[in-house]
């Protein structure tokens, strides 16, 4: 067995100063083939997908001027109104005595708060106030949302380490554990979540939408929504992965890796890093079946790590015979597939030991789940000069990027501009062979320009 050498992002783009206070993170989900539902919520906004879906469901409507103001802090009254509507509870004439000194019958939010109090889902402060104009923080919003959606967490076991920043002894611990289990919240790049962080309207929308989906499906929210993809057609694979991961493409071996700050290469696993290495290997014997090969692999793993520490899942992945191997004690998850040509594709996943580890493990599982078989491209013998000419001819033509990028097999993604040119993210690829950087608008797959050298300054 080969030796193991072995963005997400802050939720919603707040103001630049606030970004320093990392709260919890969500990958940007692309709103594809759809017009933005609010003029101030571009498709590239971190919470655009959740906001669009809540608008389609009729849970939010925005302001009279047509805007949504996704990066504006949301106050407690606004939050209750949105959560109440999303949960399907009507603000009816429920009997309730509101003794809050700062909530009056003429207030627009009075019926919503009265309903929440009557259902015993809202409480005020010890001084007799509700503080409707105060901004709502993460755990308040999370608790209110789960409560209105009737999520039961009373008997939920709380881990020793939820995420850094979340106290397992705090009043919100079980709800935070539920939110972790079902991917309603995600940690930042260090594995931290700030329970007292003040939410924006976009961030609250993300929590409500994820809770709504989880409540309907009773399954964890799909964290791979909005991920980008990388491929190596020469090795028959395509995988989806978070935008912040790097991609090293080799002839027979490639690596997807989440780097630590200032980490130069993927050869070492740090506490907050992870990687998936992908290798194409020949069948050890032409007549070896998938079952025989998988049995041999199990023997190898059992000897190395102990059978009691391993779980195996043998079946198919995307229609191909596969063996999934999970070794939680080693923070490893692997996937081996037999390809139609009798070769094997071997994917080794591993992540560091930190508060971020559990979430990195979820990301690795989702990366492996995303496997797609791709055919090897037709070999076209073109000189570098001929390929560069094709590249130049393709500038500003939609849907040409994928085809042209394949002409430069050593290309690597060096940077992504999330805002781009207003139509979506812009990716910069550098080819050492060509000594050129290729600027690509991702959504339309358009090559915008090229520049000599490794640079993004064009």
GROMACS .gro file of C-alpha atoms in nm:
model
  458
    1UNK     CA    1   0.000   0.000   0.000
    2UNK     CA    2   0.146   0.337  -0.096
    3UNK     CA    3   0.270   0.546   0.197
    4UNK     CA    4   0.048   0.839   0.283
    5UNK     CA    5   0.230   1.164   0.233
    6UNK     CA    6  -0.038   1.275   0.280
    7UNK     CA    7  -1.392   2.874   0.120
    8UNK     CA    8  -1.593   2.853   0.204
    9UNK     CA    9  -1.577   3.174   0.342
   10UNK     CA   10  -1.722   3.382   0.597
   11UNK     CA   11  -2.096   3.369   0.577
   12UNK     CA   12  -2.209   3.654   0.359
   13UNK     CA   13  -1.973   3.930   0.264
   14UNK     CA   14  -2.004   4.172   0.553
   15UNK     CA   15  -1.820   4.501   0.557
   16UNK     CA   16  -1.447   4.470   0.518
   17UNK     CA   17  -1.378   4.538   0.883
   18UNK     CA   18  -1.626   4.276   0.997
   19UNK     CA   19  -1.467   4.005   0.789
   20UNK     CA   20  -1.184   3.998   1.042
   21UNK     CA   21  -1.427   3.855   1.298
   22UNK     CA   22  -1.478   3.513   1.146
   23UNK     CA   23  -1.815   3.378   1.245
   24UNK     CA   24  -1.891   3.063   1.055
   25UNK     CA   25  -1.853   2.989   0.689
   26UNK     CA   26  -2.061   2.899   0.388
   27UNK     CA   27  -1.941   2.827   0.036
   28UNK     CA   28  -2.086   3.052  -0.229
   29UNK     CA   29  -2.360   2.864  -0.414
   30UNK     CA   30  -2.397   2.972  -0.773
   31UNK     CA   31  -2.746   3.078  -0.880
   32UNK     CA   32  -2.736   2.930  -1.227
   33UNK     CA   33  -2.964   3.008  -1.520
   34UNK     CA   34  -3.163   3.253  -1.313
   35UNK     CA   35  -3.200   3.628  -1.283
   36UNK     CA   36  -3.103   3.771  -0.946
   37UNK     CA   37  -3.421   3.814  -0.740
   38UNK     CA   38  -3.295   4.137  -0.581
   39UNK     CA   39  -3.079   4.400  -0.754
   40UNK     CA   40  -2.838   4.412  -0.459
   41UNK     CA   41  -2.793   4.032  -0.437
   42UNK     CA   42  -2.567   3.932  -0.728
   43UNK     CA   43  -2.523   3.565  -0.811
   44UNK     CA   44  -2.172   3.584  -0.666
   45UNK     CA   45  -2.298   3.679  -0.318
   46UNK     CA   46  -2.225   3.413  -0.057
   47UNK     CA   47  -2.590   3.376   0.038
   48UNK     CA   48  -2.748   3.436  -0.303
   49UNK     CA   49  -2.882   3.083  -0.345
   50UNK     CA   50  -3.052   3.077  -0.003
   51UNK     CA   51  -3.198   3.424  -0.055
   52UNK     CA   52  -3.336   3.329  -0.396
   53UNK     CA   53  -3.494   3.011  -0.264
   54UNK     CA   54  -3.656   3.188   0.032
   55UNK     CA   55  -3.794   3.449  -0.210
   56UNK     CA   56  -3.934   3.176  -0.436
   57UNK     CA   57  -4.096   3.012  -0.134
   58UNK     CA   58  -4.256   3.343  -0.038
   59UNK     CA   59  -4.073   3.368   0.294
   60UNK     CA   60  -3.900   3.700   0.223
   61UNK     CA   61  -3.996   4.002   0.015
   62UNK     CA   62  -3.730   4.265   0.070
   63UNK     CA   63  -3.773   4.639   0.119
   64UNK     CA   64  -4.017   4.875  -0.059
   65UNK     CA   65  -3.737   4.997  -0.288
   66UNK     CA   66  -3.691   4.642  -0.419
   67UNK     CA   67  -3.364   4.573  -0.239
   68UNK     CA   68  -3.286   4.303   0.016
   69UNK     CA   69  -2.976   4.457   0.178
   70UNK     CA   70  -2.812   4.119   0.247
   71UNK     CA   71  -2.514   4.264   0.433
   72UNK     CA   72  -2.716   4.475   0.673
   73UNK     CA   73  -2.738   4.350   1.032
   74UNK     CA   74  -3.076   4.197   1.109
   75UNK     CA   75  -3.254   4.290   1.432
   76UNK     CA   76  -3.450   4.061   1.662
   77UNK     CA   77  -3.792   4.174   1.539
   78UNK     CA   78  -3.704   4.126   1.172
   79UNK     CA   79  -3.555   3.785   1.248
   80UNK     CA   80  -3.866   3.666   1.432
   81UNK     CA   81  -4.089   3.782   1.145
   82UNK     CA   82  -3.888   3.596   0.880
   83UNK     CA   83  -3.844   3.280   1.087
   84UNK     CA   84  -4.213   3.272   1.180
   85UNK     CA   85  -4.321   3.297   0.816
   86UNK     CA   86  -4.070   3.036   0.696
   87UNK     CA   87  -4.178   2.787   0.961
   88UNK     CA   88  -4.539   2.802   0.842
   89UNK     CA   89  -4.681   2.933   1.168
   90UNK     CA   90  -4.943   3.206   1.129
   91UNK     CA   91  -4.926   3.516   1.342
   92UNK     CA   92  -5.284   3.464   1.456
   93UNK     CA   93  -5.486   3.585   1.752
   94UNK     CA   94  -5.327   3.351   2.000
   95UNK     CA   95  -5.387   3.444   2.361
   96UNK     CA   96  -5.072   3.588   2.506
   97UNK     CA   97  -4.986   3.859   2.747
   98UNK     CA   98  -4.702   4.073   2.628
   99UNK     CA   99  -4.550   4.248   2.923
  100UNK     CA  100  -4.242   4.370   2.739
  101UNK     CA  101  -4.195   4.739   2.807
  102UNK     CA  102  -4.052   4.797   2.459
  103UNK     CA  103  -4.311   4.607   2.247
  104UNK     CA  104  -4.639   4.789   2.179
  105UNK     CA  105  -4.959   4.695   1.996
  106UNK     CA  106  -4.898   4.952   1.726
  107UNK     CA  107  -4.559   4.801   1.637
  108UNK     CA  108  -4.558   4.612   1.305
  109UNK     CA  109  -4.386   4.317   1.472
  110UNK     CA  110  -4.627   4.294   1.768
  111UNK     CA  111  -4.834   4.000   1.625
  112UNK     CA  112  -4.523   3.797   1.547
  113UNK     CA  113  -4.369   3.837   1.890
  114UNK     CA  114  -4.704   3.770   2.057
  115UNK     CA  115  -4.737   3.447   1.858
  116UNK     CA  116  -4.388   3.336   1.955
  117UNK     CA  117  -4.452   3.405   2.322
  118UNK     CA  118  -4.789   3.227   2.314
  119UNK     CA  119  -4.623   2.918   2.165
  120UNK     CA  120  -4.352   2.941   2.433
  121UNK     CA  121  -4.085   2.982   2.170
  122UNK     CA  122  -3.978   3.335   2.260
  123UNK     CA  123  -3.867   3.490   2.585
  124UNK     CA  124  -3.751   3.835   2.675
  125UNK     CA  125  -3.483   3.959   2.911
  126UNK     CA  126  -3.488   3.964   3.290
  127UNK     CA  127  -3.546   4.339   3.291
  128UNK     CA  128  -3.883   4.296   3.117
  129UNK     CA  129  -3.770   4.399   2.770
  130UNK     CA  130  -3.757   4.215   2.437
  131UNK     CA  131  -3.516   4.457   2.267
  132UNK     CA  132  -3.668   4.418   1.921
  133UNK     CA  133  -3.428   4.665   1.761
  134UNK     CA  134  -3.116   4.491   1.889
  135UNK     CA  135  -2.918   4.293   1.630
  136UNK     CA  136  -2.960   3.918   1.665
  137UNK     CA  137  -2.657   3.696   1.718
  138UNK     CA  138  -2.582   3.350   1.587
  139UNK     CA  139  -2.703   3.134   1.875
  140UNK     CA  140  -3.017   3.345   1.925
  141UNK     CA  141  -3.105   3.307   1.557
  142UNK     CA  142  -3.020   2.939   1.555
  143UNK     CA  143  -3.223   2.868   1.869
  144UNK     CA  144  -3.523   3.065   1.744
  145UNK     CA  145  -3.517   2.900   1.401
  146UNK     CA  146  -3.490   2.545   1.536
  147UNK     CA  147  -3.760   2.617   1.793
  148UNK     CA  148  -4.010   2.748   1.537
  149UNK     CA  149  -3.933   2.451   1.312
  150UNK     CA  150  -4.011   2.222   1.609
  151UNK     CA  151  -3.668   2.058   1.604
  152UNK     CA  152  -3.618   1.847   1.915
  153UNK     CA  153  -3.267   1.847   2.058
  154UNK     CA  154  -3.334   1.770   2.425
  155UNK     CA  155  -3.190   1.418   2.412
  156UNK     CA  156  -2.905   1.497   2.175
  157UNK     CA  157  -2.558   1.403   2.297
  158UNK     CA  158  -2.311   1.689   2.286
  159UNK     CA  159  -1.956   1.617   2.174
  160UNK     CA  160  -1.659   1.711   2.386
  161UNK     CA  161  -1.562   1.948   2.108
  162UNK     CA  162  -1.840   2.094   1.894
  163UNK     CA  163  -1.639   2.366   1.724
  164UNK     CA  164  -1.385   2.599   1.882
  165UNK     CA  165  -1.577   2.887   2.038
  166UNK     CA  166  -1.889   2.684   2.120
  167UNK     CA  167  -1.923   2.588   2.486
  168UNK     CA  168  -2.058   2.235   2.535
  169UNK     CA  169  -2.197   2.342   2.875
  170UNK     CA  170  -2.378   2.649   2.743
  171UNK     CA  171  -2.758   2.677   2.715
  172UNK     CA  172  -2.735   2.654   2.336
  173UNK     CA  173  -2.504   2.349   2.322
  174UNK     CA  174  -2.756   2.088   2.202
  175UNK     CA  175  -2.890   2.316   1.931
  176UNK     CA  176  -2.534   2.396   1.821
  177UNK     CA  177  -2.460   2.024   1.808
  178UNK     CA  178  -2.768   1.966   1.593
  179UNK     CA  179  -2.662   2.250   1.363
  180UNK     CA  180  -2.320   2.090   1.328
  181UNK     CA  181  -2.459   1.742   1.266
  182UNK     CA  182  -2.691   1.867   0.991
  183UNK     CA  183  -2.453   2.125   0.837
  184UNK     CA  184  -2.673   2.420   0.922
  185UNK     CA  185  -2.360   2.601   1.038
  186UNK     CA  186  -2.004   2.553   0.918
  187UNK     CA  187  -1.679   2.657   1.089
  188UNK     CA  188  -1.425   2.901   0.955
  189UNK     CA  189  -1.083   2.792   0.830
  190UNK     CA  190  -0.950   2.740   1.183
  191UNK     CA  191  -1.249   2.534   1.299
  192UNK     CA  192  -1.406   2.818   1.497
  193UNK     CA  193  -1.762   2.945   1.532
  194UNK     CA  194  -1.840   3.267   1.719
  195UNK     CA  195  -2.171   3.216   1.905
  196UNK     CA  196  -2.213   3.588   1.972
  197UNK     CA  197  -2.143   3.710   1.620
  198UNK     CA  198  -2.411   3.947   1.491
  199UNK     CA  199  -2.588   3.821   1.180
  200UNK     CA  200  -2.657   3.991   0.852
  201UNK     CA  201  -2.983   3.939   0.665
  202UNK     CA  202  -2.798   3.716   0.421
  203UNK     CA  203  -2.654   3.500   0.697
  204UNK     CA  204  -2.992   3.462   0.865
  205UNK     CA  205  -3.139   3.360   0.530
  206UNK     CA  206  -2.875   3.088   0.501
  207UNK     CA  207  -2.961   2.945   0.843
  208UNK     CA  208  -3.335   2.951   0.773
  209UNK     CA  209  -3.302   2.794   0.428
  210UNK     CA  210  -3.072   2.517   0.547
  211UNK     CA  211  -3.301   2.444   0.841
  212UNK     CA  212  -3.600   2.437   0.606
  213UNK     CA  213  -3.432   2.183   0.376
  214UNK     CA  214  -3.309   1.967   0.665
  215UNK     CA  215  -3.653   1.973   0.825
  216UNK     CA  216  -3.813   1.847   0.503
  217UNK     CA  217  -3.554   1.579   0.421
  218UNK     CA  218  -3.432   1.480   0.768
  219UNK     CA  219  -3.087   1.459   0.611
  220UNK     CA  220  -2.779   1.680   0.656
  221UNK     CA  221  -2.766   1.978   0.424
  222UNK     CA  222  -2.559   1.918   0.111
  223UNK     CA  223  -2.236   2.108   0.176
  224UNK     CA  224  -2.115   2.053  -0.181
  225UNK     CA  225  -2.367   2.298  -0.326
  226UNK     CA  226  -2.177   2.567  -0.511
  227UNK     CA  227  -1.847   2.378  -0.526
  228UNK     CA  228  -1.622   2.397  -0.829
  229UNK     CA  229  -1.490   2.095  -1.019
  230UNK     CA  230  -1.147   1.974  -1.128
  231UNK     CA  231  -1.071   1.690  -1.363
  232UNK     CA  232  -0.800   1.479  -1.515
  233UNK     CA  233  -0.957   1.318  -1.824
  234UNK     CA  234  -0.636   1.130  -1.889
  235UNK     CA  235  -0.703   0.944  -1.563
  236UNK     CA  236  -1.080   0.914  -1.616
  237UNK     CA  237  -1.202   1.136  -1.333
  238UNK     CA  238  -1.381   1.455  -1.242
  239UNK     CA  239  -1.443   1.564  -0.881
  240UNK     CA  240  -1.619   1.856  -0.713
  241UNK     CA  241  -1.444   2.034  -0.428
  242UNK     CA  242  -1.457   2.357  -0.224
  243UNK     CA  243  -1.332   2.666  -0.398
  244UNK     CA  244  -1.046   2.717  -0.151
  245UNK     CA  245  -0.882   2.385  -0.235
  246UNK     CA  246  -0.579   2.365  -0.465
  247UNK     CA  247  -0.532   2.119  -0.749
  248UNK     CA  248  -0.205   1.952  -0.846
  249UNK     CA  249  -0.237   1.756  -1.170
  250UNK     CA  250   0.013   1.484  -1.253
  251UNK     CA  251   0.040   1.227  -1.529
  252UNK     CA  252  -0.080   0.933  -1.317
  253UNK     CA  253  -0.114   1.096  -0.973
  254UNK     CA  254  -0.301   1.413  -0.881
  255UNK     CA  255  -0.391   1.583  -0.553
  256UNK     CA  256  -0.673   1.806  -0.432
  257UNK     CA  257  -0.568   1.978  -0.111
  258UNK     CA  258  -0.689   2.238   0.133
  259UNK     CA  259  -0.379   2.430   0.239
  260UNK     CA  260  -0.295   2.597   0.565
  261UNK     CA  261  -0.183   2.958   0.560
  262UNK     CA  262   0.160   2.982   0.394
  263UNK     CA  263   0.170   2.606   0.327
  264UNK     CA  264   0.390   2.561   0.021
  265UNK     CA  265   0.288   2.213  -0.091
  266UNK     CA  266   0.057   1.924  -0.008
  267UNK     CA  267   0.315   1.673   0.114
  268UNK     CA  268   0.240   1.736   0.482
  269UNK     CA  269  -0.090   1.725   0.669
  270UNK     CA  270  -0.130   2.012   0.914
  271UNK     CA  271  -0.404   2.024   1.181
  272UNK     CA  272  -0.631   2.240   0.965
  273UNK     CA  273  -0.549   2.089   0.624
  274UNK     CA  274  -0.685   1.803   0.417
  275UNK     CA  275  -0.618   1.632   0.088
  276UNK     CA  276  -0.746   1.376  -0.157
  277UNK     CA  277  -0.481   1.209  -0.369
  278UNK     CA  278  -0.599   1.037  -0.688
  279UNK     CA  279  -0.393   0.770  -0.862
  280UNK     CA  280  -0.455   0.557  -1.169
  281UNK     CA  281  -0.299   0.210  -1.136
  282UNK     CA  282  -0.290  -0.094  -1.359
  283UNK     CA  283  -0.473  -0.413  -1.270
  284UNK     CA  284  -0.218  -0.624  -1.076
  285UNK     CA  285  -0.323  -0.920  -1.291
  286UNK     CA  286  -0.535  -0.913  -1.604
  287UNK     CA  287  -0.779  -1.168  -1.469
  288UNK     CA  288  -0.820  -1.018  -1.120
  289UNK     CA  289  -1.184  -0.930  -1.057
  290UNK     CA  290  -1.299  -0.634  -0.853
  291UNK     CA  291  -1.407  -0.866  -0.569
  292UNK     CA  292  -1.066  -1.033  -0.562
  293UNK     CA  293  -0.879  -0.705  -0.565
  294UNK     CA  294  -1.100  -0.553  -0.296
  295UNK     CA  295  -1.049  -0.861  -0.076
  296UNK     CA  296  -0.673  -0.816  -0.106
  297UNK     CA  297  -0.707  -0.449  -0.017
  298UNK     CA  298  -0.908  -0.532   0.294
  299UNK     CA  299  -0.634  -0.768   0.409
  300UNK     CA  300  -0.376  -0.494   0.359
  301UNK     CA  301  -0.579  -0.236   0.550
  302UNK     CA  302  -0.663  -0.478   0.832
  303UNK     CA  303  -0.296  -0.558   0.879
  304UNK     CA  304  -0.197  -0.193   0.878
  305UNK     CA  305  -0.471  -0.042   1.094
  306UNK     CA  306  -0.662  -0.326   1.263
  307UNK     CA  307  -0.992  -0.459   1.133
  308UNK     CA  308  -1.176  -0.329   1.439
  309UNK     CA  309  -1.089   0.029   1.343
  310UNK     CA  310  -1.212   0.012   0.984
  311UNK     CA  311  -1.550   0.015   0.812
  312UNK     CA  312  -1.587  -0.103   0.453
  313UNK     CA  313  -1.862  -0.022   0.208
  314UNK     CA  314  -1.847  -0.229  -0.109
  315UNK     CA  315  -2.084  -0.158  -0.396
  316UNK     CA  316  -2.085   0.084  -0.686
  317UNK     CA  317  -2.000   0.451  -0.727
  318UNK     CA  318  -2.146   0.622  -1.031
  319UNK     CA  319  -2.205   0.276  -1.176
  320UNK     CA  320  -1.854   0.137  -1.123
  321UNK     CA  321  -1.751  -0.135  -0.872
  322UNK     CA  322  -1.608   0.041  -0.568
  323UNK     CA  323  -1.477  -0.007  -0.217
  324UNK     CA  324  -1.510   0.274   0.040
  325UNK     CA  325  -1.275   0.252   0.338
  326UNK     CA  326  -1.320   0.466   0.650
  327UNK     CA  327  -1.068   0.479   0.936
  328UNK     CA  328  -1.188   0.751   1.177
  329UNK     CA  329  -0.902   0.700   1.424
  330UNK     CA  330  -0.655   0.787   1.148
  331UNK     CA  331  -0.878   1.059   0.999
  332UNK     CA  332  -0.881   0.874   0.667
  333UNK     CA  333  -1.142   0.794   0.406
  334UNK     CA  334  -1.051   0.620   0.080
  335UNK     CA  335  -1.234   0.516  -0.235
  336UNK     CA  336  -1.115   0.258  -0.488
  337UNK     CA  337  -1.295   0.203  -0.820
  338UNK     CA  338  -1.252  -0.050  -1.098
  339UNK     CA  339  -1.274   0.123  -1.435
  340UNK     CA  340  -1.411  -0.025  -1.759
  341UNK     CA  341  -1.057  -0.081  -1.891
  342UNK     CA  342  -0.978  -0.295  -1.580
  343UNK     CA  343  -0.752  -0.025  -1.433
  344UNK     CA  344  -0.819   0.103  -1.081
  345UNK     CA  345  -0.868   0.457  -0.964
  346UNK     CA  346  -0.747   0.493  -0.604
  347UNK     CA  347  -0.842   0.798  -0.398
  348UNK     CA  348  -0.685   0.850  -0.055
  349UNK     CA  349  -0.850   1.110   0.170
  350UNK     CA  350  -0.692   1.239   0.490
  351UNK     CA  351  -0.738   1.540   0.718
  352UNK     CA  352  -0.567   1.698   1.018
  353UNK     CA  353  -0.648   1.667   1.387
  354UNK     CA  354  -0.816   1.989   1.496
  355UNK     CA  355  -1.153   2.141   1.573
  356UNK     CA  356  -1.191   2.171   1.197
  357UNK     CA  357  -1.127   1.799   1.146
  358UNK     CA  358  -1.487   1.679   1.158
  359UNK     CA  359  -1.590   1.925   0.892
  360UNK     CA  360  -1.288   1.844   0.674
  361UNK     CA  361  -1.391   1.479   0.699
  362UNK     CA  362  -1.737   1.572   0.571
  363UNK     CA  363  -1.580   1.761   0.283
  364UNK     CA  364  -1.365   1.462   0.188
  365UNK     CA  365  -1.671   1.234   0.191
  366UNK     CA  366  -1.857   1.476  -0.035
  367UNK     CA  367  -1.559   1.502  -0.272
  368UNK     CA  368  -1.546   1.124  -0.306
  369UNK     CA  369  -1.925   1.110  -0.352
  370UNK     CA  370  -1.897   1.351  -0.644
  371UNK     CA  371  -1.682   1.120  -0.860
  372UNK     CA  372  -1.771   1.123  -1.230
  373UNK     CA  373  -1.613   0.907  -1.498
  374UNK     CA  374  -1.479   1.102  -1.795
  375UNK     CA  375  -1.336   0.962  -2.115
  376UNK     CA  376  -0.980   1.026  -2.211
  377UNK     CA  377  -0.960   1.308  -2.463
  378UNK     CA  378  -0.862   1.238  -2.818
  379UNK     CA  379  -0.488   1.286  -2.849
  380UNK     CA  380  -0.419   1.577  -3.080
  381UNK     CA  381  -0.056   1.629  -3.164
  382UNK     CA  382  -0.026   2.004  -3.173
  383UNK     CA  383   0.284   2.211  -3.122
  384UNK     CA  384   0.290   2.472  -2.850
  385UNK     CA  385   0.272   2.741  -3.117
  386UNK     CA  386  -0.041   2.582  -3.265
  387UNK     CA  387  -0.204   2.552  -2.923
  388UNK     CA  388  -0.125   2.914  -2.842
  389UNK     CA  389  -0.283   3.017  -3.171
  390UNK     CA  390  -0.601   2.826  -3.079
  391UNK     CA  391  -0.596   2.995  -2.741
  392UNK     CA  392  -0.572   3.343  -2.892
  393UNK     CA  393  -0.848   3.268  -3.142
  394UNK     CA  394  -1.082   3.159  -2.860
  395UNK     CA  395  -1.062   3.479  -2.654
  396UNK     CA  396  -1.412   3.621  -2.581
  397UNK     CA  397  -1.594   3.323  -2.733
  398UNK     CA  398  -1.843   3.168  -2.490
  399UNK     CA  399  -1.824   2.799  -2.393
  400UNK     CA  400  -1.472   2.754  -2.533
  401UNK     CA  401  -1.272   2.759  -2.210
  402UNK     CA  402  -1.294   2.390  -2.115
  403UNK     CA  403  -1.190   2.273  -2.461
  404UNK     CA  404  -0.895   2.512  -2.480
  405UNK     CA  405  -0.774   2.453  -2.124
  406UNK     CA  406  -0.739   2.083  -2.203
  407UNK     CA  407  -0.470   2.179  -2.457
  408UNK     CA  408  -0.251   2.283  -2.162
  409UNK     CA  409  -0.239   1.976  -1.934
  410UNK     CA  410   0.007   2.136  -1.691
  411UNK     CA  411  -0.227   2.426  -1.615
  412UNK     CA  412  -0.307   2.504  -1.254
  413UNK     CA  413  -0.554   2.737  -1.090
  414UNK     CA  414  -0.358   3.018  -0.925
  415UNK     CA  415  -0.638   3.250  -0.812
  416UNK     CA  416  -1.014   3.306  -0.819
  417UNK     CA  417  -1.173   3.649  -0.821
  418UNK     CA  418  -1.509   3.578  -0.654
  419UNK     CA  419  -1.665   3.906  -0.768
  420UNK     CA  420  -1.523   3.886  -1.117
  421UNK     CA  421  -1.670   4.115  -1.381
  422UNK     CA  422  -2.021   4.117  -1.238
  423UNK     CA  423  -2.135   3.802  -1.416
  424UNK     CA  424  -1.969   3.555  -1.184
  425UNK     CA  425  -1.629   3.434  -1.062
  426UNK     CA  426  -1.316   3.472  -1.274
  427UNK     CA  427  -1.046   3.203  -1.258
  428UNK     CA  428  -0.679   3.248  -1.345
  429UNK     CA  429  -0.489   2.943  -1.479
  430UNK     CA  430  -0.115   2.934  -1.536
  431UNK     CA  431   0.065   2.701  -1.776
  432UNK     CA  432   0.438   2.668  -1.715
  433UNK     CA  433   0.486   2.512  -2.057
  434UNK     CA  434   0.325   2.809  -2.229
  435UNK     CA  435   0.444   3.060  -1.968
  436UNK     CA  436   0.106   3.229  -1.990
  437UNK     CA  437  -0.184   3.298  -1.754
  438UNK     CA  438  -0.534   3.238  -1.889
  439UNK     CA  439  -0.822   3.445  -1.748
  440UNK     CA  440  -1.158   3.262  -1.757
  441UNK     CA  441  -1.510   3.376  -1.668
  442UNK     CA  442  -1.639   3.060  -1.505
  443UNK     CA  443  -2.016   3.072  -1.556
  444UNK     CA  444  -2.005   3.130  -1.933
  445UNK     CA  445  -1.677   2.941  -1.979
  446UNK     CA  446  -1.532   3.236  -2.167
  447UNK     CA  447  -1.161   3.307  -2.201
  448UNK     CA  448  -1.142   3.679  -2.126
  449UNK     CA  449  -0.773   3.737  -2.192
  450UNK     CA  450  -0.422   3.593  -2.164
  451UNK     CA  451  -0.101   3.738  -2.028
  452UNK     CA  452   0.262   3.626  -2.043
  453UNK     CA  453   0.400   3.500  -1.712
  454UNK     CA  454   0.226   3.400  -1.390
  455UNK     CA  455   0.012   3.700  -1.301
  456UNK     CA  456  -0.343   3.808  -1.222
  457UNK     CA  457  -0.279   4.177  -1.291
  458UNK     CA  458  -0.469   4.203  -1.617
   0.00000   0.00000   0.00000
